[in-house]
PDB file of C-alpha atoms and ligand atoms in Angstrom:
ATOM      1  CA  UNK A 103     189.890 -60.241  58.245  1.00 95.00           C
ATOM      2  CA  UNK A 104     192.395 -59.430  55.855  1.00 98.00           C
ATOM      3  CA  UNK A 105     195.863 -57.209  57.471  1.00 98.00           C
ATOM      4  CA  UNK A 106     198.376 -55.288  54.648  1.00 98.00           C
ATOM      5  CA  UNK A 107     201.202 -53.427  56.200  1.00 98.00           C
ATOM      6  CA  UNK A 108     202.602 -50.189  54.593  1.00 98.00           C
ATOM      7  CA  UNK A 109     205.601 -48.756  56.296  1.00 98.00           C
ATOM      8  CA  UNK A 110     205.748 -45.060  56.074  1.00 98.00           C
ATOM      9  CA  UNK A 111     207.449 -41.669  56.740  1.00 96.00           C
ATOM     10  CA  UNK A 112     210.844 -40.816  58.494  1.00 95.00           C
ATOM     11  CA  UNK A 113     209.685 -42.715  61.804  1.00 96.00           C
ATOM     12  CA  UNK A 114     209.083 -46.149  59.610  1.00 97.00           C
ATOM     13  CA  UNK A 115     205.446 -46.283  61.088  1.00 98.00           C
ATOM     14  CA  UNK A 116     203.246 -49.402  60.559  1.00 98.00           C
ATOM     15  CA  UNK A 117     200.062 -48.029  58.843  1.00 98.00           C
ATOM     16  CA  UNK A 118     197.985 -51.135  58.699  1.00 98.00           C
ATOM     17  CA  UNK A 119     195.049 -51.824  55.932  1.00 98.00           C
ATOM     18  CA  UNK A 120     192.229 -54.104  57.746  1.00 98.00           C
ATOM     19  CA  UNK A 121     189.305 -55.301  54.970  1.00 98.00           C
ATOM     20  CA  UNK A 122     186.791 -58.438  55.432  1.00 98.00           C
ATOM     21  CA  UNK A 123     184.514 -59.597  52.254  1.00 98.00           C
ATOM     22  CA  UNK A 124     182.380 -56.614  51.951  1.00 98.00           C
ATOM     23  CA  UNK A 125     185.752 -55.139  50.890  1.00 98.00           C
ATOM     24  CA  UNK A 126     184.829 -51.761  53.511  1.00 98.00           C
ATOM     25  CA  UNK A 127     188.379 -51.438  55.072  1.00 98.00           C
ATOM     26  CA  UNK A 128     189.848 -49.322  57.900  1.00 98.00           C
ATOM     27  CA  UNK A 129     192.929 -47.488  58.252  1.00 98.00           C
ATOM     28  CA  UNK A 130     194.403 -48.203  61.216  1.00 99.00           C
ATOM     29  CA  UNK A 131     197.194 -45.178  62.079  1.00 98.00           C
ATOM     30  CA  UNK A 132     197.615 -43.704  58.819  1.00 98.00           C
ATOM     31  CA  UNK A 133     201.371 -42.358  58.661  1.00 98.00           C
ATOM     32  CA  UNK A 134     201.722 -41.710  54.777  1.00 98.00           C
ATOM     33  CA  UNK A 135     202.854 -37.918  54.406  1.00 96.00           C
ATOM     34  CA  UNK A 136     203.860 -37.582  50.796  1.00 95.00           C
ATOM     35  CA  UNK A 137     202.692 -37.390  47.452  1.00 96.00           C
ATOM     36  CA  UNK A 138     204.848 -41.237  46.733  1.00 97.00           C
ATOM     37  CA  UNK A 139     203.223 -42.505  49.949  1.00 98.00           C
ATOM     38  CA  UNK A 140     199.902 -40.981  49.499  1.00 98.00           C
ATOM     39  CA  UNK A 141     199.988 -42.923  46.048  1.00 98.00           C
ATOM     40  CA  UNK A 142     201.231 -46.158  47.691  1.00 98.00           C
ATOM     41  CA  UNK A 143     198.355 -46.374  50.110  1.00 98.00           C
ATOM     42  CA  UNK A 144     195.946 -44.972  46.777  1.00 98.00           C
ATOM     43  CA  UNK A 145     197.274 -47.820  44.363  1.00 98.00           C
ATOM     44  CA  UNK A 146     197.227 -50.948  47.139  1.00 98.00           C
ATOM     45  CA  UNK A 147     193.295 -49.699  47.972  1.00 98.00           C
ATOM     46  CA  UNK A 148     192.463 -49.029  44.051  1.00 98.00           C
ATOM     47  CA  UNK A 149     194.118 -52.756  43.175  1.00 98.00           C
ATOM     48  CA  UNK A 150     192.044 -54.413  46.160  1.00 98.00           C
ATOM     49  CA  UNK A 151     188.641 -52.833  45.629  1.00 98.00           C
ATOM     50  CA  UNK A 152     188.915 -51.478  49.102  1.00 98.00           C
ATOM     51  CA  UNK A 153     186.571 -48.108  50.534  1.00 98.00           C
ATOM     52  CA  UNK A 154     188.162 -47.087  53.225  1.00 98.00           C
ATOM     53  CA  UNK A 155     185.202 -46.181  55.615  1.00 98.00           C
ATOM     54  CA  UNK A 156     187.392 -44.802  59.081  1.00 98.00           C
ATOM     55  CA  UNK A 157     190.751 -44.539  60.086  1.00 98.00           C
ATOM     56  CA  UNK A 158     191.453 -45.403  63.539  1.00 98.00           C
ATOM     57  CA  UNK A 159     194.140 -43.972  65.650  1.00 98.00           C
ATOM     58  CA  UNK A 160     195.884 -46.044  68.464  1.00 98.00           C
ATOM     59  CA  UNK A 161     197.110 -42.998  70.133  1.00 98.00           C
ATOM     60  CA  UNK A 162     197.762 -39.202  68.495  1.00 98.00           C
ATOM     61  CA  UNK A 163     201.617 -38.985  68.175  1.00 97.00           C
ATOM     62  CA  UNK A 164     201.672 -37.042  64.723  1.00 97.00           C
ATOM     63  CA  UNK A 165     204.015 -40.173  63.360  1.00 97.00           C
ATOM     64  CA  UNK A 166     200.888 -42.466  63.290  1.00 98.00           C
ATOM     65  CA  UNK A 167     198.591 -39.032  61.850  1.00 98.00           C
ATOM     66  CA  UNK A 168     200.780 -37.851  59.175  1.00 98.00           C
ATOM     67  CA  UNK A 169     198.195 -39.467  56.253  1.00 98.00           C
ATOM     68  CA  UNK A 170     194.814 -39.442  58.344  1.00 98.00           C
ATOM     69  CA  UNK A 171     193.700 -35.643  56.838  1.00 98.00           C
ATOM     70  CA  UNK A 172     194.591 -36.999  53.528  1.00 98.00           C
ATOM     71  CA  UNK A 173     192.736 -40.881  53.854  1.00 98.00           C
ATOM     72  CA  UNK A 174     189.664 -38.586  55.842  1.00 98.00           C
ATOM     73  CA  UNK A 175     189.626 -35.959  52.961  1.00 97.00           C
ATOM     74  CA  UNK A 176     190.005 -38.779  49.839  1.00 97.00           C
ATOM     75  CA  UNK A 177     187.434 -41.342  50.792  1.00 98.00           C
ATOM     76  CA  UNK A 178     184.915 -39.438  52.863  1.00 98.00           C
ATOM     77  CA  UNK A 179     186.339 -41.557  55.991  1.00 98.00           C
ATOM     78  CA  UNK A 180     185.532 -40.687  59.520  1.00 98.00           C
ATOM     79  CA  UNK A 181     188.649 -40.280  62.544  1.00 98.00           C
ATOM     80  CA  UNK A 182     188.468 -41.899  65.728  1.00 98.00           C
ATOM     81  CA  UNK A 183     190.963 -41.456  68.313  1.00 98.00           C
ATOM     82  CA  UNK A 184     190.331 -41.179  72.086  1.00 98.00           C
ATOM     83  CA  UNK A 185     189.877 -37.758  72.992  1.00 98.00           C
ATOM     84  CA  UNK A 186     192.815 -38.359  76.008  1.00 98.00           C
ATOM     85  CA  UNK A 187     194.867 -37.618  73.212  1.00 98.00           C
ATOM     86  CA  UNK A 188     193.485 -34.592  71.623  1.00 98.00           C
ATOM     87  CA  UNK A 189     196.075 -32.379  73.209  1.00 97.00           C
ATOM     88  CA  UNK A 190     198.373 -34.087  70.826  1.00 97.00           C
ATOM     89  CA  UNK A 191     196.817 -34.015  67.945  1.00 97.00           C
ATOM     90  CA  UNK A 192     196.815 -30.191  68.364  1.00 96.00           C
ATOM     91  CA  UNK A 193     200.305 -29.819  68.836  1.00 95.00           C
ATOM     92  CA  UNK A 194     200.756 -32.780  66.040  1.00 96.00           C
ATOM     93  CA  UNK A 195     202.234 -30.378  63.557  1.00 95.00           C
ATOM     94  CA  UNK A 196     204.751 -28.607  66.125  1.00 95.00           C
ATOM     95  CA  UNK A 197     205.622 -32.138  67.173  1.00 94.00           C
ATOM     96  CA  UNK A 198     206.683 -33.398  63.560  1.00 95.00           C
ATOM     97  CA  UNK A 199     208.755 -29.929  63.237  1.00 94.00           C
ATOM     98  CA  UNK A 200     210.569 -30.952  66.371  1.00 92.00           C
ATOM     99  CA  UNK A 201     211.637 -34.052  64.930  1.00 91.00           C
ATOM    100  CA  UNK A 202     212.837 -32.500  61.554  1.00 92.00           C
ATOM    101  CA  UNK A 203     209.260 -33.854  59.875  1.00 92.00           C
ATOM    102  CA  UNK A 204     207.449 -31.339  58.183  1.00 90.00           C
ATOM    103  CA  UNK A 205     203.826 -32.528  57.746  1.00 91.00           C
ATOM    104  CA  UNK A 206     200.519 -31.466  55.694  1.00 89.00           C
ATOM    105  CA  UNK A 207     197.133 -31.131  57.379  1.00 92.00           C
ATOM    106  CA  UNK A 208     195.843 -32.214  60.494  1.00 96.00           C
ATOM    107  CA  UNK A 209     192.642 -33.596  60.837  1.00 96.00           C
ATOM    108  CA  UNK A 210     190.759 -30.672  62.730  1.00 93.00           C
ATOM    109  CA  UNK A 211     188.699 -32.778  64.835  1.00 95.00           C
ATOM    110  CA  UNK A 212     188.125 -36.409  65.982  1.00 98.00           C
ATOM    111  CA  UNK A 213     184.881 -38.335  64.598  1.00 98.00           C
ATOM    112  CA  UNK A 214     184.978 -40.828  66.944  1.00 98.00           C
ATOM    113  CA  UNK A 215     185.796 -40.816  70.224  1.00 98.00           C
ATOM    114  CA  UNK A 216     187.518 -43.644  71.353  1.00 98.00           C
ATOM    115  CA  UNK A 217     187.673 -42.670  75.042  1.00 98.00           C
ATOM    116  CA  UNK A 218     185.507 -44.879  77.178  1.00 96.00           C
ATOM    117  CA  UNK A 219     184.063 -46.840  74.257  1.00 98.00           C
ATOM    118  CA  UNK A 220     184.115 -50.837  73.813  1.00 98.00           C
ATOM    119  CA  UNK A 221     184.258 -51.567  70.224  1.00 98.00           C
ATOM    120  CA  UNK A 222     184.409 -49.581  66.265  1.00 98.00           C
ATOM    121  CA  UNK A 223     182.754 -51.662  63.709  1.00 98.00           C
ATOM    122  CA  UNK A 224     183.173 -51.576  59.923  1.00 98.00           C
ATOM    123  CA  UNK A 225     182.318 -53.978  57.394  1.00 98.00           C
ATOM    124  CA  UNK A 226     181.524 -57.301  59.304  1.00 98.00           C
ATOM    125  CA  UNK A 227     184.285 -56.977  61.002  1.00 98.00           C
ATOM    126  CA  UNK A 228     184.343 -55.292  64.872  1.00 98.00           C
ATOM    127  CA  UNK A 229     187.622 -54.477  66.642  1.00 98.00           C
ATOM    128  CA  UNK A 230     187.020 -54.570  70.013  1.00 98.00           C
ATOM    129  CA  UNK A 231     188.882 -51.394  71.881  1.00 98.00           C
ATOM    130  CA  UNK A 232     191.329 -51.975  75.209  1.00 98.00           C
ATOM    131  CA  UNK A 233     192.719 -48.856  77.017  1.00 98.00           C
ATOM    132  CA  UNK A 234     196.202 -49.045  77.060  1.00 98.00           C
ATOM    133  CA  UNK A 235     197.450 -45.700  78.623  1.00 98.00           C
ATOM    134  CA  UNK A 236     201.437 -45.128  79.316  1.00 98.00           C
ATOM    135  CA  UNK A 237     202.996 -44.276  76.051  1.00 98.00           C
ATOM    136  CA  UNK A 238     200.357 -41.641  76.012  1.00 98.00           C
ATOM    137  CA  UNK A 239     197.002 -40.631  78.203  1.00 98.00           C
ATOM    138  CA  UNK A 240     194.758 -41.872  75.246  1.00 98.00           C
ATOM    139  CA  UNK A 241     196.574 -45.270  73.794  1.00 98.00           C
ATOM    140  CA  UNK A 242     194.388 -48.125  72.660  1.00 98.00           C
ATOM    141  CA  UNK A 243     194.953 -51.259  71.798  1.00 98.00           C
ATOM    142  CA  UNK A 244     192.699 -52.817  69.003  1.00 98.00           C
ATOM    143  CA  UNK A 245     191.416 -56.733  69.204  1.00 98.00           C
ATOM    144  CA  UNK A 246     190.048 -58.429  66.646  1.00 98.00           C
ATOM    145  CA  UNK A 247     188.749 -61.845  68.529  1.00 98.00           C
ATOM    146  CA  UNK A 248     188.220 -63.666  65.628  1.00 96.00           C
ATOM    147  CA  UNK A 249     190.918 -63.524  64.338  1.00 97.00           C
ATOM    148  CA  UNK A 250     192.921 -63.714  67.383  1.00 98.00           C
ATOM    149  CA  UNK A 251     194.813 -59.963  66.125  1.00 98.00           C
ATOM    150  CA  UNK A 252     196.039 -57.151  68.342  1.00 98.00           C
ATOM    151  CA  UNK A 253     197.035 -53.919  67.459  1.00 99.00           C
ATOM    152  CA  UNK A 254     199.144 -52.973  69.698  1.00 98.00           C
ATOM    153  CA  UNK A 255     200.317 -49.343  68.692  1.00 98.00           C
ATOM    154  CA  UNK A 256     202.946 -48.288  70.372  1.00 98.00           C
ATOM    155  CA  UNK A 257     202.322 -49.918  73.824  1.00 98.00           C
ATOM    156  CA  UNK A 258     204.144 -53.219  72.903  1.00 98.00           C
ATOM    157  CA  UNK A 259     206.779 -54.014  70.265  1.00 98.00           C
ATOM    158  CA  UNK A 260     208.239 -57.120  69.607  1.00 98.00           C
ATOM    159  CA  UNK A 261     211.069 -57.515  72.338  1.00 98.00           C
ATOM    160  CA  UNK A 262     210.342 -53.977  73.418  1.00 98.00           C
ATOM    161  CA  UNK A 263     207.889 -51.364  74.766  1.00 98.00           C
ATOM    162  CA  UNK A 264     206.986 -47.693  73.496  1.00 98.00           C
ATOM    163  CA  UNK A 265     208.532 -44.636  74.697  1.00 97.00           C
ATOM    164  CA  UNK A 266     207.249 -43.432  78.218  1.00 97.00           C
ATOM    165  CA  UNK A 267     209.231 -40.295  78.083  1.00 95.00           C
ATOM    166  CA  UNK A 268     207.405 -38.067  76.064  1.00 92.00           C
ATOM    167  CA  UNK A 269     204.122 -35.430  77.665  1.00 91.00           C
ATOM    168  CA  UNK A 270     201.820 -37.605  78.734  1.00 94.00           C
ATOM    169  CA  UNK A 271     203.824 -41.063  79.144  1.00 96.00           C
ATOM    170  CA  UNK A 272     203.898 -42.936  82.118  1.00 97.00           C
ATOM    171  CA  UNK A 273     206.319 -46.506  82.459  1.00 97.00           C
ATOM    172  CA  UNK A 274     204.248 -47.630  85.553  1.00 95.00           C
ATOM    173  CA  UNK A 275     200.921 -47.445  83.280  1.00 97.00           C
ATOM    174  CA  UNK A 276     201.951 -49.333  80.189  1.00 98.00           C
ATOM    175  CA  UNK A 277     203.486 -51.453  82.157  1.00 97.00           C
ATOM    176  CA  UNK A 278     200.396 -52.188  84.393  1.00 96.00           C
ATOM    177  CA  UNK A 279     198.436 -52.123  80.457  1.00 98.00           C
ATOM    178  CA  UNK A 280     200.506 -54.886  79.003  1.00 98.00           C
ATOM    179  CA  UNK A 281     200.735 -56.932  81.808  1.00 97.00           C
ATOM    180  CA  UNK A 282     196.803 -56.815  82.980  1.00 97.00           C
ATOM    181  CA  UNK A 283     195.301 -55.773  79.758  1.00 98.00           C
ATOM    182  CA  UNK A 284     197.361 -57.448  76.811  1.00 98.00           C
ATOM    183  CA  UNK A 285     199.107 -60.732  78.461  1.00 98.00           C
ATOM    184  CA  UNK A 286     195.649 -61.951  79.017  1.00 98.00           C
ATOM    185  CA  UNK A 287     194.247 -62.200  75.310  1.00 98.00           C
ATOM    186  CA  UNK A 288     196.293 -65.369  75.538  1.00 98.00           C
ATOM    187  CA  UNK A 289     199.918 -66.881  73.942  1.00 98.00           C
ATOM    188  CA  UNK A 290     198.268 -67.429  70.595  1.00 98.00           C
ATOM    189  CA  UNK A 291     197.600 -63.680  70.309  1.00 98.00           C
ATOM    190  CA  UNK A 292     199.297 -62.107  67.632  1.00 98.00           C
ATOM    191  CA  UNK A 293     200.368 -58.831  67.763  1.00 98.00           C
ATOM    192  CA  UNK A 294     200.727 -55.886  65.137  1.00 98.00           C
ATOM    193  CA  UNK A 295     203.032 -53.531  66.766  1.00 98.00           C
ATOM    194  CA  UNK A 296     202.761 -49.123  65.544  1.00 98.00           C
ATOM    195  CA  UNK A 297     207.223 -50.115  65.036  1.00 98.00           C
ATOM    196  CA  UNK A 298     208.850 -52.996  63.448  1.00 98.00           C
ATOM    197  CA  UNK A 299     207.949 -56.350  63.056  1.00 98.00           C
ATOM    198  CA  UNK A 300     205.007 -58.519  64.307  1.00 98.00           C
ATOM    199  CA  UNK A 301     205.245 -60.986  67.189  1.00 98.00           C
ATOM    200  CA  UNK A 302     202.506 -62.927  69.678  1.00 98.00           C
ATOM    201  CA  UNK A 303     201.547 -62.719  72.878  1.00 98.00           C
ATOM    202  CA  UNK A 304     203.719 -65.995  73.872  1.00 98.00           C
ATOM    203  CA  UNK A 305     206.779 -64.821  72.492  1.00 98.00           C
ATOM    204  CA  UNK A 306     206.375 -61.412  74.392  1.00 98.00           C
ATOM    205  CA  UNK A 307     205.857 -63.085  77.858  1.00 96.00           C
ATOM    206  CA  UNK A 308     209.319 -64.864  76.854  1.00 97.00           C
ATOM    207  CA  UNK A 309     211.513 -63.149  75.471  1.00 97.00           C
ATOM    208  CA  UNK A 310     210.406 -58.760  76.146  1.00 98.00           C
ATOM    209  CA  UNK A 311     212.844 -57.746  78.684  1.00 97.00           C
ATOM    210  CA  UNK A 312     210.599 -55.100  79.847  1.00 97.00           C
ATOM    211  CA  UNK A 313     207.942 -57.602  80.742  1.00 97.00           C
ATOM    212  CA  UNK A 314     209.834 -61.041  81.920  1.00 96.00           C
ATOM    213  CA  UNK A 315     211.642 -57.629  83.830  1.00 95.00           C
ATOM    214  CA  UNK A 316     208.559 -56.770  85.306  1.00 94.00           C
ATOM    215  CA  UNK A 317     207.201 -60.248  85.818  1.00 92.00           C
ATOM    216  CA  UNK A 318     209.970 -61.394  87.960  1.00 91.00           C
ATOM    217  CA  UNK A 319     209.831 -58.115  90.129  1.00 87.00           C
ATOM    218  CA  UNK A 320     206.226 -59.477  90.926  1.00 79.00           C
ATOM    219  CA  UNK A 321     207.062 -62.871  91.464  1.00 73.00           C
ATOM    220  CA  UNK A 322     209.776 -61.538  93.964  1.00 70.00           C
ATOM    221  CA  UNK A 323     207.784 -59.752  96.083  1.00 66.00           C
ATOM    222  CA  UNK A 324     205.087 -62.669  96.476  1.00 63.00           C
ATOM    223  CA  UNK A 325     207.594 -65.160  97.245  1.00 57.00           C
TER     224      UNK A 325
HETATM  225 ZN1   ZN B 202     203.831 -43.000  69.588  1.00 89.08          ZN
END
């Protein structure tokens, strides 16, 4: 499995391009929103062969949904996202005003529905799907076993964690998803965060605050 990241729109997403030989790719949280980023994503698909079959969302803040109308509309691709998150996909547009970003389209509705289910396959490839709720209702992480990759949306950064703040977010949950859900995979994990740089699994249980925070806590009340 092949892994391109394109950094994109005010919010310096991580829109990640995922291909295997058959050259079938997916677009995993699509946040190109203008004509130059539109054309970025275009050229780096054009100049690797790549059809983009789905783009898959790890959770439906409007930062990581910015380019999926325009990927869904240009290559015939379909749009999965847990249906958990629908809610803000709808309010996706008034969401990107709030934070001074004024976007295009919306995709109107989700393809697949990531809610409940265990795995999206394109290509040879098959990313296995975790449910990572606590930055929102709907988050999933996205495991490639092969390959030993995780993307991690916005559930786990490197040295940090997503926002629990906003409608929907809940610190106890991601916490409880990282820790039981993510930690697991094992050290040699490596992650591709929705923010910022990439890390592993190993490092994370080291050096994240919010975890080694959390891990003590539990450690504590055993003992
Ligand atoms: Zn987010």
């Amino acid at each position: 499995m092949k892994i391109a990241r394109l950094i994109f729109n005010p919010l310096q997403e991580n829109t990640y391009v995922v291909w295997d030989d058959t050259l079938q790719a997916a677009i995993i949280d699509a946040g190109n929103m203008s004509e130059r980023e539109n054309n970025v994503l275009e050229k780096f698909i054009a100049d690797n062969g790549l059809t983009p079959v789905v783009a898959i969302n790890t959770h439906g803040h409007f930062d990581h949904l910015l380019g999926v109308a325009h990927v869904c509309e240009r290559y015939g691709a379909e749009f999965a996202l847990s249906s958990k998150d629908e809610f803000l996909l709808k309010n996706a547009v008034t969401s990107a005003e709030l934070f001074g970003v004024r976007s295009g389209a919306m995709p109107e509705k989700i393809d697949v529905d990531l809610d409940g289910r265990e795995s999206i396959t394109f290509g040879d490839t098959t990313l296995q799907i975790i449910s990572t709720p606590g930055h929102t209702p709907g988050h999933v992480a996205l495991y490639e076993p092969q390959s030993k990759v995780l993307f991690t949306g916005d559930t786990l950064f490197r040295e940090s964690i997503g926002r629990t703040d906003l409608p929907g977010g809940d610190y106890s949950w991601i916490m409880r998803s990282i820790i039981d859900k993510l930690l697991p995979l094992g050290d040699e994990v490596k992650i591709y965060p929705g923010h910022g740089e990439e890390s592993n699994i190993g490092h994370e249980s080291m050096y994240n605050p919010f975890i080694v925070e959390v891990l003590n806590d539990e450690i504590n009340y055993r003992n």
